[in-house]
Amino acid sequence: PPPLLLLLLSLGLLHAGDCQQPAQCRIQKCTTDFVSLTSHLNSAADGFDSEFCKALRAYAGCTQRTSKACRGNLVYHSAVLGISDLMSQRNCSKDGPTSSTNPEVTHDPCNYHSHGGVREHRGGDQSPPNYLFCGLFGDPHLRTFKDHFQTCKVEGAWPLIDNNYLSVQVTNVPVVPGSSATATNKITIIFKAHHECTDQKVYQAVTDDLPAAFVDGTTSGGDGDIKSLHIVERESGRYVEMHARYIGTTVFVRQLGRYLTLAIRMPEDLAMSYEESQDLQLCVNGCPTSECIDDGQGQVSAILGHSLPHTTSAQAWPGYTLETASTQCHEKMPVKDIYFQSCVFDLLTTGDANFTAAAHSALEDVEALHPRKERWHIFPSSSRAGGTDLSAILGLTCLVLIVFL
C-alpha cells in the first residue's frame, strides 16, 4: 500500500479492506450538501463570508455525526482537514448559526437575500431582486435610480433618499464665488430601526471628517457575530463603505479634495417603499427643474441655442482651457462618456484638479455597484464613445459661461 495508507493502518485509523466507503458512512452526502449550499454564493456579494461560514459549520456538523462510521475513510479525514483549513482562512468561528439544505430552515430575517431578496414568480421559479443605483459627485452631478444624469445647483440641504428603511441627506455649498455650481461638503445617512436586525444608526461625514463609525461610536448594528449592518474603512479618512445585509444595501462615501461623493445600491422594492410626503428624493425624481444647470435632459455637454456671452475665457475657465481640461480628463477616463464630460465641465468651472479624481472614482463606483454592465456608460446624444463633436464642444463652452452669469 502507499506510505500514507501504511501510516493510517499503523495508527489504527484505517482497517484493511476499508478503502471503500461503507454504506453507513455518509461523508459524500455531507460534501454534496456543502457544494449545494455554496454553489450559488458570489464572493463579491455582501454577506458572502457569513453565509460561507454558516455552510462550513453545517459541513463540520455533518462530518461529526458520521465520524464513527467514517473513522477509517480517507475521504472523511480529508474533508475534516479541509473544513479546518477553510474555517481558518475565512476566520469562521466554530460556534454560530449553520446553513441547511431545507429552504424552510434557511430563512434569516436579517439577510435580505434569504427572504425578500428572492421573489416567487407565477411558475414557481425564483429570481434575484432588481437593484437600483444612485450616485452624486462633482459640483454636483447626479445619477438617479432611473439612470438619468443631471447637473444641479441644489445649494443647502437636500434629501437624496427618504424611504421606510433609509434616509440620505446631502448639503451642498458654492464652489467658486460668482458661480451657481455647488459641491457636497456634508452627508448624513440614517439606517432606520428594523425589527431585531438593528437599532437606528446614524452616520455623518463632513469635509475633513470622514469617520469609520456611526455617530454613537459603534461600527456595526445587530446582535451576535454576524452583523446585519457594518462599516468598512477602505482608506483612512478618505473612503468608507457601509453594508446593510438586512436591506441588501451598500453605500460608498469618499472625500476627494475638499468635497464628498456618494454611491449607493439598493433593492428596487425597498427604494420605492415610501409615503407620498417623501416624494422629494433626488435619487428617485431627480433635481427640480429650477435647480438644474444643464439642458434638463442630464447632458452637461448639450447646451445649444444660447449665444455666447461677451466674456473672456480667463473669467470662465480658471486655470484650464477646453483642450487642457479634455486632455487631463481623458488620461483618467479614456471613454468619452458623460463622466468624462462632467470632468471637463468641473475643471472649466472650478479649476480644481481634484474633480478629475472625483469623476473617475464615481465611474469606478458605478462599475462596482451598478447591476447592469451595459448601463455603466452614459453617452450624451451629441457625442460618441470615440470623441466629442463640434456641437458638443460648443454646448459645453456655453454651459460653463452660463454658470458664471
XYZ file of C-alpha atoms in Angstrom:
405
model
C 0.000 0.000 0.000
C 1.083 3.645 -0.420
C 3.034 5.167 2.546
C 0.003 7.233 3.715
C -2.180 4.113 3.904
C 0.550 2.262 5.834
C 0.754 5.153 8.306
C -3.000 5.187 8.828
C -3.051 1.405 9.248
C -0.305 1.592 11.877
C -2.240 4.267 13.775
C -5.393 2.184 13.692
C -7.292 4.870 11.746
C -7.818 2.614 8.750
C -8.508 -1.080 8.643
C -7.564 -3.337 5.780
C -10.424 -3.527 3.358
C -11.876 -0.146 4.470
C -10.696 1.817 1.452
C -14.227 1.704 0.068
C -16.740 3.958 1.825
C -19.124 1.768 3.889
C -22.838 2.198 3.385
C -23.290 3.907 6.760
C -20.504 6.447 6.120
C -22.313 9.416 4.602
C -19.359 11.757 4.073
C -20.164 12.070 0.374
C -23.677 13.246 1.265
C -22.128 15.851 3.603
C -19.862 17.068 0.797
C -22.715 17.173 -1.715
C -24.822 19.233 0.693
C -21.921 21.667 1.246
C -21.469 22.139 -2.503
C -25.205 22.736 -2.841
C -25.155 25.366 -0.093
C -22.193 27.284 -1.540
C -22.524 26.887 -5.311
C -24.846 29.909 -5.616
C -22.751 32.228 -3.416
C -20.945 35.163 -5.017
C -17.655 36.053 -3.322
C -18.134 39.719 -4.334
C -21.608 39.988 -2.824
C -22.493 41.364 0.584
C -22.698 38.719 3.274
C -20.590 36.127 1.418
C -18.252 35.412 4.341
C -21.067 34.915 6.836
C -23.013 32.597 4.506
C -19.867 30.618 3.652
C -19.047 30.202 7.373
C -22.587 29.004 8.054
C -22.192 26.396 5.311
C -18.812 25.313 6.722
C -20.273 24.869 10.207
C -23.083 22.772 8.732
C -20.467 20.698 6.861
C -18.465 20.231 10.076
C -21.590 19.181 11.982
C -22.452 16.653 9.304
C -18.959 15.098 9.439
C -19.142 14.880 13.238
C -22.421 12.986 13.074
C -20.898 10.397 10.748
C -17.446 10.286 12.394
C -17.917 6.838 13.954
C -18.966 5.212 10.705
C -16.277 7.052 8.715
C -13.327 6.763 11.096
C -11.395 4.614 8.621
C -12.324 6.585 5.488
C -9.686 8.715 3.771
C -12.274 10.969 2.156
C -13.713 11.669 5.589
C -10.357 12.628 7.098
C -9.531 14.801 4.069
C -12.869 16.561 4.490
C -12.241 17.217 8.190
C -8.813 18.713 7.455
C -10.224 20.750 4.563
C -13.000 22.178 6.720
C -10.487 23.192 9.394
C -8.280 24.935 6.830
C -11.198 26.784 5.235
C -12.543 27.948 8.595
C -9.105 29.335 9.469
C -8.780 31.082 6.121
C -12.215 32.713 6.464
C -11.869 33.456 10.205
C -15.022 31.433 10.884
C -15.962 30.786 14.481
C -16.786 27.182 15.367
C -19.932 28.280 17.190
C -22.731 30.054 15.388
C -25.658 29.552 13.015
C -25.463 26.895 10.332
C -26.933 26.563 6.871
C -29.473 23.906 5.992
C -30.387 22.200 2.755
C -34.025 22.670 3.790
C -35.155 26.048 2.341
C -37.713 26.455 5.111
C -34.956 26.371 7.737
C -32.536 28.769 6.000
C -34.746 31.843 6.444
C -32.659 34.573 8.029
C -34.739 37.668 8.886
C -31.601 39.843 8.890
C -30.359 38.741 5.483
C -32.326 40.355 2.645
C -31.131 37.709 0.194
C -32.664 34.861 2.207
C -36.220 36.232 2.109
C -37.202 39.417 0.258
C -34.164 39.072 -1.987
C -35.646 36.087 -3.821
C -39.109 36.544 -5.234
C -41.590 33.915 -6.382
C -42.992 34.080 -9.883
C -46.183 32.503 -11.164
C -44.473 29.388 -12.397
C -42.879 28.829 -9.002
C -39.483 29.959 -10.278
C -37.375 32.328 -8.231
C -35.435 35.332 -9.467
C -32.925 37.651 -7.815
C -34.049 41.146 -6.813
C -33.745 44.118 -9.104
C -31.181 46.574 -7.775
C -31.040 50.321 -8.360
C -28.022 52.633 -8.317
C -27.715 56.311 -7.410
C -24.601 58.479 -7.286
C -23.655 62.089 -6.540
C -20.245 63.642 -7.261
C -18.544 66.768 -8.584
C -20.278 70.118 -8.462
C -22.675 68.255 -8.297
C -23.630 65.658 -10.867
C -26.492 63.310 -10.048
C -27.207 59.863 -11.460
C -30.716 58.841 -10.405
C -32.201 55.396 -9.787
C -33.598 55.640 -13.330
C -30.103 56.225 -14.786
C -30.978 59.840 -15.606
C -27.980 62.146 -15.401
C -28.244 65.760 -14.245
C -26.038 68.650 -13.198
C -27.732 70.664 -10.472
C -27.342 73.642 -8.145
C -29.222 72.287 -5.090
C -27.413 74.574 -2.657
C -28.046 73.780 1.010
C -29.522 70.567 2.443
C -31.387 68.180 0.102
C -32.709 64.618 0.500
C -31.187 62.062 -1.856
C -33.153 59.149 -0.388
C -36.018 59.081 2.113
C -37.891 55.778 2.312
C -39.094 53.413 5.019
C -35.636 51.921 5.505
C -33.050 54.573 4.752
C -32.596 58.339 4.662
C -29.692 60.101 2.963
C -29.298 63.891 3.025
C -26.544 65.945 1.414
C -25.524 69.548 1.974
C -24.005 71.473 -0.932
C -22.073 74.731 -0.841
C -20.864 77.072 -3.621
C -17.531 76.065 -5.095
C -16.399 79.260 -6.828
C -17.577 82.794 -5.971
C -19.898 84.079 -8.646
C -20.744 80.597 -9.944
C -24.006 78.697 -9.469
C -22.102 75.399 -9.253
C -22.007 73.727 -5.833
C -20.385 70.629 -4.299
C -21.145 68.380 -1.346
C -19.453 69.066 1.996
C -21.752 67.083 4.312
C -23.555 63.728 4.117
C -25.972 62.341 6.715
C -27.185 58.733 6.451
C -29.860 57.236 8.714
C -30.336 53.458 8.765
C -33.769 53.180 10.330
C -34.508 50.668 13.104
C -35.547 47.325 11.652
C -37.143 44.714 13.938
C -34.485 42.541 15.588
C -31.842 43.312 12.949
C -30.577 46.721 14.069
C -31.396 49.784 16.117
C -31.418 53.113 14.287
C -27.893 54.045 13.246
C -26.805 57.488 12.039
C -23.662 58.169 10.014
C -22.392 61.659 9.306
C -19.440 62.844 7.259
C -18.237 66.390 6.666
C -15.212 67.755 4.844
C -12.017 66.534 6.556
C -14.014 64.301 8.916
C -14.924 61.008 7.262
C -15.302 58.677 10.255
C -15.222 54.882 10.222
C -18.024 54.699 12.802
C -21.587 55.804 13.386
C -22.249 58.911 15.468
C -22.742 56.737 18.569
C -19.198 55.401 18.212
C -20.187 51.907 17.073
C -19.091 50.318 13.802
C -21.956 47.852 13.380
C -25.590 47.130 14.109
C -27.318 43.917 15.133
C -26.511 41.254 17.677
C -24.205 38.262 17.541
C -21.123 37.525 15.469
C -22.905 38.121 12.164
C -23.605 41.842 11.893
C -26.614 42.914 9.884
C -25.034 46.366 9.380
C -21.363 47.306 9.456
C -18.848 49.925 8.307
C -15.624 49.061 6.489
C -12.867 51.667 6.225
C -11.057 51.245 2.913
C -8.838 54.333 3.134
C -8.429 56.200 6.396
C -10.303 59.493 6.332
C -10.955 59.167 2.594
C -13.146 56.189 1.769
C -15.648 54.109 3.762
C -18.232 51.502 2.825
C -21.446 50.643 4.653
C -23.023 47.225 4.154
C -26.585 46.671 5.372
C -27.343 42.941 4.938
C -30.869 43.223 6.289
C -31.907 45.551 3.452
C -29.422 44.339 0.812
C -27.926 47.825 0.551
C -24.364 49.070 0.020
C -23.183 52.691 0.389
C -19.813 54.186 -0.606
C -18.716 57.578 0.770
C -15.483 59.266 -0.345
C -13.669 62.554 0.150
C -11.729 63.841 -2.847
C -10.146 67.242 -2.394
C -12.482 69.374 -0.297
C -15.704 67.634 -1.238
C -17.591 64.372 -0.736
C -19.065 61.837 -3.139
C -21.691 59.163 -2.543
C -22.757 55.990 -4.356
C -25.482 53.570 -3.306
C -27.015 50.289 -4.479
C -30.413 49.309 -3.070
C -33.135 46.782 -3.969
C -35.876 48.389 -6.029
C -38.731 47.175 -3.826
C -37.183 48.859 -0.773
C -36.049 52.015 -2.581
C -39.591 52.566 -3.816
C -41.163 51.947 -0.410
C -42.048 55.463 0.757
C -45.021 57.658 1.582
C -46.459 60.385 -0.632
C -44.976 63.020 1.679
C -41.499 61.633 0.939
C -41.596 62.336 -2.788
C -38.770 64.917 -2.706
C -35.912 62.497 -3.267
C -33.211 63.420 -5.762
C -32.280 59.768 -6.379
C -35.901 58.963 -7.238
C -37.194 62.010 -9.089
C -34.044 63.957 -9.913
C -33.432 67.637 -9.249
C -36.300 70.135 -9.575
C -36.234 71.924 -12.915
C -35.419 75.216 -11.220
C -32.270 73.623 -9.743
C -30.858 72.173 -12.980
C -27.966 73.911 -14.682
C -27.834 71.557 -17.661
C -30.199 71.157 -20.581
C -32.856 69.462 -18.480
C -32.022 66.083 -20.052
C -28.942 65.330 -17.979
C -26.400 66.261 -20.655
C -23.875 68.824 -19.479
C -22.351 68.988 -22.945
C -25.506 69.589 -24.934
C -26.497 73.164 -24.099
C -27.221 74.596 -27.505
C -29.243 77.507 -28.763
C -27.598 80.098 -26.490
C -25.466 82.917 -27.768
C -22.002 83.141 -26.248
C -21.821 85.890 -23.620
C -19.224 88.571 -24.153
C -16.663 87.470 -21.564
C -13.076 86.332 -21.695
C -12.087 82.708 -21.402
C -9.998 83.593 -18.338
C -13.130 84.588 -16.459
C -14.934 81.342 -17.218
C -12.074 78.856 -17.244
C -9.897 79.396 -14.143
C -6.638 77.648 -14.946
C -7.902 75.461 -17.780
C -8.797 75.688 -21.442
C -11.172 73.262 -23.085
C -8.186 71.474 -24.624
C -6.157 71.100 -21.415
C -9.216 70.051 -19.410
C -10.154 67.440 -22.019
C -6.598 66.097 -22.075
C -6.434 65.745 -18.289
C -9.821 64.038 -18.061
C -9.047 61.715 -20.952
C -5.995 60.387 -19.089
C -8.267 59.028 -16.346
C -11.322 58.255 -18.472
C -10.462 57.046 -21.978
C -14.158 56.518 -22.812
C -15.675 59.914 -23.540
C -18.988 59.333 -21.826
C -20.984 61.601 -19.522
C -18.432 61.110 -16.716
C -15.712 62.428 -18.987
C -17.924 65.358 -19.965
C -18.652 66.070 -16.297
C -14.942 66.044 -15.520
C -14.276 68.614 -18.250
C -17.173 70.757 -17.042
C -15.899 70.672 -13.439
C -12.353 71.629 -14.402
C -13.527 74.523 -16.539
C -15.931 75.696 -13.840
C -13.688 75.371 -10.777
C -10.095 74.940 -11.893
C -9.810 72.250 -9.176
C -7.958 69.152 -10.406
C -9.477 67.051 -7.590
C -12.703 66.937 -9.584
C -10.905 64.728 -12.115
C -10.383 62.134 -9.398
C -13.995 62.577 -8.273
C -15.360 61.794 -11.733
C -13.020 58.826 -12.113
C -13.975 57.414 -8.698
C -17.659 57.933 -9.468
C -17.271 55.793 -12.579
C -15.414 53.139 -10.556
C -18.273 53.108 -8.049
C -20.744 52.590 -10.884
C -18.733 49.618 -12.103
C -18.637 48.186 -8.570
C -22.295 48.704 -7.658
C -24.459 49.136 -10.758
C -26.163 45.808 -11.538
C -26.189 46.196 -15.331
C -22.869 46.480 -17.130
C -24.438 47.724 -20.357
C -25.587 50.843 -18.472
C -22.297 51.764 -16.830
C -21.522 54.334 -19.509
C -23.992 57.046 -20.450
C -23.337 58.957 -23.668
C -24.735 62.410 -24.484
C -26.808 62.336 -27.655
C -24.414 64.798 -29.276
C -21.225 62.812 -28.595
C -19.771 59.415 -29.399
C -17.656 56.977 -27.432
C -14.640 57.759 -29.530
C -14.747 61.524 -29.390
C -16.710 64.735 -28.968
C -18.129 66.503 -31.977
C -18.172 70.245 -32.574
C -21.723 70.802 -31.318
C -20.922 69.107 -28.005
C -17.807 71.246 -27.517
C -19.770 74.399 -28.295
C -22.505 73.281 -25.918
C -20.075 72.673 -23.056
C -18.482 76.067 -23.639
C -21.886 77.721 -23.498
C -22.793 75.898 -20.310
C -19.638 76.889 -18.487
C -20.112 80.529 -19.421
C -23.781 80.430 -18.376
C -22.806 79.059 -14.952
C -20.756 82.181 -14.296
C -23.525 84.601 -15.221
